[in-house]
Short mmCIF file of C-alpha atoms in Angstrom, two decimals:
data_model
loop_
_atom_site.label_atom_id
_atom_site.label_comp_id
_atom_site.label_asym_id
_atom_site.label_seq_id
_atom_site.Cartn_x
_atom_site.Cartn_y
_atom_site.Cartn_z
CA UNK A 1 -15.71 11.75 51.61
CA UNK A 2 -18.79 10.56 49.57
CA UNK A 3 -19.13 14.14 47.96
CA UNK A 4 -15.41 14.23 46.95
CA UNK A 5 -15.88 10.57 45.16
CA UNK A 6 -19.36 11.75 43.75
CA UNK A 7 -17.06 15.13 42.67
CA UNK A 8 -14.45 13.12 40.57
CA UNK A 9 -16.72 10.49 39.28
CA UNK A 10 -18.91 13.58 37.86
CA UNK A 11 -15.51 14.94 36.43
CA UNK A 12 -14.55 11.78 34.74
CA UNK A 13 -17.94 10.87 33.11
CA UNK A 14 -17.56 14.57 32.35
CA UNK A 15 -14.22 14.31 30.40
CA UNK A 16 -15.33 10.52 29.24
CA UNK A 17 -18.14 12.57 27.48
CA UNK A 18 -16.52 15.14 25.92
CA UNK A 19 -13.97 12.19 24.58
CA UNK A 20 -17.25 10.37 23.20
CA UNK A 21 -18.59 13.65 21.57
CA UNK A 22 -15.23 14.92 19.83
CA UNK A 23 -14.92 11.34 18.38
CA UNK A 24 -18.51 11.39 17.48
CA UNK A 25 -17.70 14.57 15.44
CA UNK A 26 -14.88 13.39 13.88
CA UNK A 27 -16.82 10.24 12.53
CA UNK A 28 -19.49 12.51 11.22
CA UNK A 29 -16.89 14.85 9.42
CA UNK A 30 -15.22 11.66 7.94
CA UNK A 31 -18.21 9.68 7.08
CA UNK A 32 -19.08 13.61 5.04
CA UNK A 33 -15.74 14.12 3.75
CA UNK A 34 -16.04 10.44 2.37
CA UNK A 35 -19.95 10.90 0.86
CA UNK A 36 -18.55 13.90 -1.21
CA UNK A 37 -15.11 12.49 -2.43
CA UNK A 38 -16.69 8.97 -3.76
CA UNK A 39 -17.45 9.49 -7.17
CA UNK A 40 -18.98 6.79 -8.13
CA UNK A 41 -22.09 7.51 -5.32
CA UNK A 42 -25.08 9.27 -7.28
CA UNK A 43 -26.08 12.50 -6.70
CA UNK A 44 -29.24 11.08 -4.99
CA UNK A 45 -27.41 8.27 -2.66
CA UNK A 46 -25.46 11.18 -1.56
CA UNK A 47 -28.87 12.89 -0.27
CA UNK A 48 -29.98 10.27 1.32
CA UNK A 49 -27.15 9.30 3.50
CA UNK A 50 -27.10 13.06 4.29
CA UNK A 51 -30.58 13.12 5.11
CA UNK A 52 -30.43 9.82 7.14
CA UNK A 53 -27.59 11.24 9.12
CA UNK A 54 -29.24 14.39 9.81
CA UNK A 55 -32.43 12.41 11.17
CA UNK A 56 -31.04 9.18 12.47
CA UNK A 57 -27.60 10.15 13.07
CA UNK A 58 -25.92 7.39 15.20
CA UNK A 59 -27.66 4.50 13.25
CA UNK A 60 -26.66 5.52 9.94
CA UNK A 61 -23.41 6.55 10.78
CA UNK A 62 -22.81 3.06 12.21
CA UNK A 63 -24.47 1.37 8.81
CA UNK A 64 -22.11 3.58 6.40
CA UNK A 65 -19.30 2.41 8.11
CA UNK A 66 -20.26 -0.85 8.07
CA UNK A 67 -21.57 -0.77 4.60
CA UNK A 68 -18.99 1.43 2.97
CA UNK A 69 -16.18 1.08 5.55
CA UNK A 70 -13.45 -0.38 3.18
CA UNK A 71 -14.30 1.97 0.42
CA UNK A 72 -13.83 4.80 2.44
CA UNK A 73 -10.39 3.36 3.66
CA UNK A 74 -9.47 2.63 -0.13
CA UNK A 75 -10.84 6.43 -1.37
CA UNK A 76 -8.24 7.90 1.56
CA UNK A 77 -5.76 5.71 0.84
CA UNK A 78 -5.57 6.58 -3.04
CA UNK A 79 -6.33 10.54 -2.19
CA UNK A 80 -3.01 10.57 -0.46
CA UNK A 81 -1.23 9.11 -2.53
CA UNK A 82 -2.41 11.63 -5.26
CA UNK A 83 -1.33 14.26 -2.95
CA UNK A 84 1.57 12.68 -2.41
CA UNK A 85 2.42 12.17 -6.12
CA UNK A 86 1.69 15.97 -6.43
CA UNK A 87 3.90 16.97 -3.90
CA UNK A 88 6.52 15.28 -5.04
CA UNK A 89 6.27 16.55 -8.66
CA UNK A 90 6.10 20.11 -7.29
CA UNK A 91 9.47 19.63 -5.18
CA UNK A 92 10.95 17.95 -8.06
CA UNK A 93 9.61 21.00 -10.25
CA UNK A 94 10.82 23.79 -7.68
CA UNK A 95 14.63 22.28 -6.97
CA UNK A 96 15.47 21.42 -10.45
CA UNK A 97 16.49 17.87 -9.45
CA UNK A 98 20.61 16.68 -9.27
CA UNK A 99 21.47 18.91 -12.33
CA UNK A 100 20.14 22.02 -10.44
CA UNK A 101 21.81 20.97 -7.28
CA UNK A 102 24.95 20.65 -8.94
CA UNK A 103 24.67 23.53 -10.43
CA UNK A 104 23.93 25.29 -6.92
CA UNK A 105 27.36 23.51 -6.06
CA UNK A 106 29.16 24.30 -8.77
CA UNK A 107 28.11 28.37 -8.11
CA UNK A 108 29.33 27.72 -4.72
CA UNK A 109 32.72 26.86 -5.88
CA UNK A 110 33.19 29.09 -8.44
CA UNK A 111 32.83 31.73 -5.53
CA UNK A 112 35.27 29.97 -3.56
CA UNK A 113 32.79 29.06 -0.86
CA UNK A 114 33.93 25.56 -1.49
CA UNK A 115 36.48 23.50 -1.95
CA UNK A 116 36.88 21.35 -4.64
CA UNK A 117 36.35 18.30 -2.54
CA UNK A 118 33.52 19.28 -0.91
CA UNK A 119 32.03 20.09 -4.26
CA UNK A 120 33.46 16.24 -5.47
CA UNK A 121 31.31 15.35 -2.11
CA UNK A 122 28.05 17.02 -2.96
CA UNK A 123 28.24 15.96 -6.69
CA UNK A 124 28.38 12.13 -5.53
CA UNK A 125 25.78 12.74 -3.07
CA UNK A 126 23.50 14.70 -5.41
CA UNK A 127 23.82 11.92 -8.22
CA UNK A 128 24.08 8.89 -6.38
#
């Protein structure tokens, strides 16, 4: 019985440490990702926060997010909304807007795939 408990313990400290690790990783990718989108960071800070996490990993990753925590919240926050912004431009771009889906409509009907009201329905939706 004692070797069983001792057998799932080891398999949850196991899985416990693989959580820690992944999360660890992800952390370390952010705190990067955030180091080379902030433009405002010299090209020499940037070094040394590399070099400090390279060396003393788990301290300075715990300072920069402490330190720089908000910025990095504020940097992802307006990066997403720029690729938001673009996203939206390009779907506006690529389905013409109302006049091009009323024109899709108005195809439709013209080859008798709709009815007139259904094309009055899709109109209304399409400007409204």
């Amino acid at each position: 019985m004692l070797s069983f408990l001792s057998n799932v313990w080891d398999f949850v400290w196991m899985f416990f440490t693989i959580f820690v690790f992944f999360a660890w990783l992800m952390a370390l990718f952010t705190i990067i990702t955030d180091l080379f989108r902030d433009r405002e960071l010299s090209g020499l800070a940037k070094a040394i926060w590399l070099l400090f996490l390279i060396f003393v990993p788990f301290l300075t990753a715990l300072v920069y997010l402490i330190a720089r925590g908000r910025g990095m919240a504020e940097r992802a926050s307006s990066q997403m909304q720029a690729q938001k912004a673009a996203t939206d431009d390009y779907i506006r771009s690529v389905s013409g807007g109302a006049a091009g889906e009323i024109a899709q409509a108005k195809a439709l009907l013209d080859a008798g795939t709709i009815t007139a009201q259904e094309f009055d329905a899709l109109k209304a939706k399409s400007l409204g």
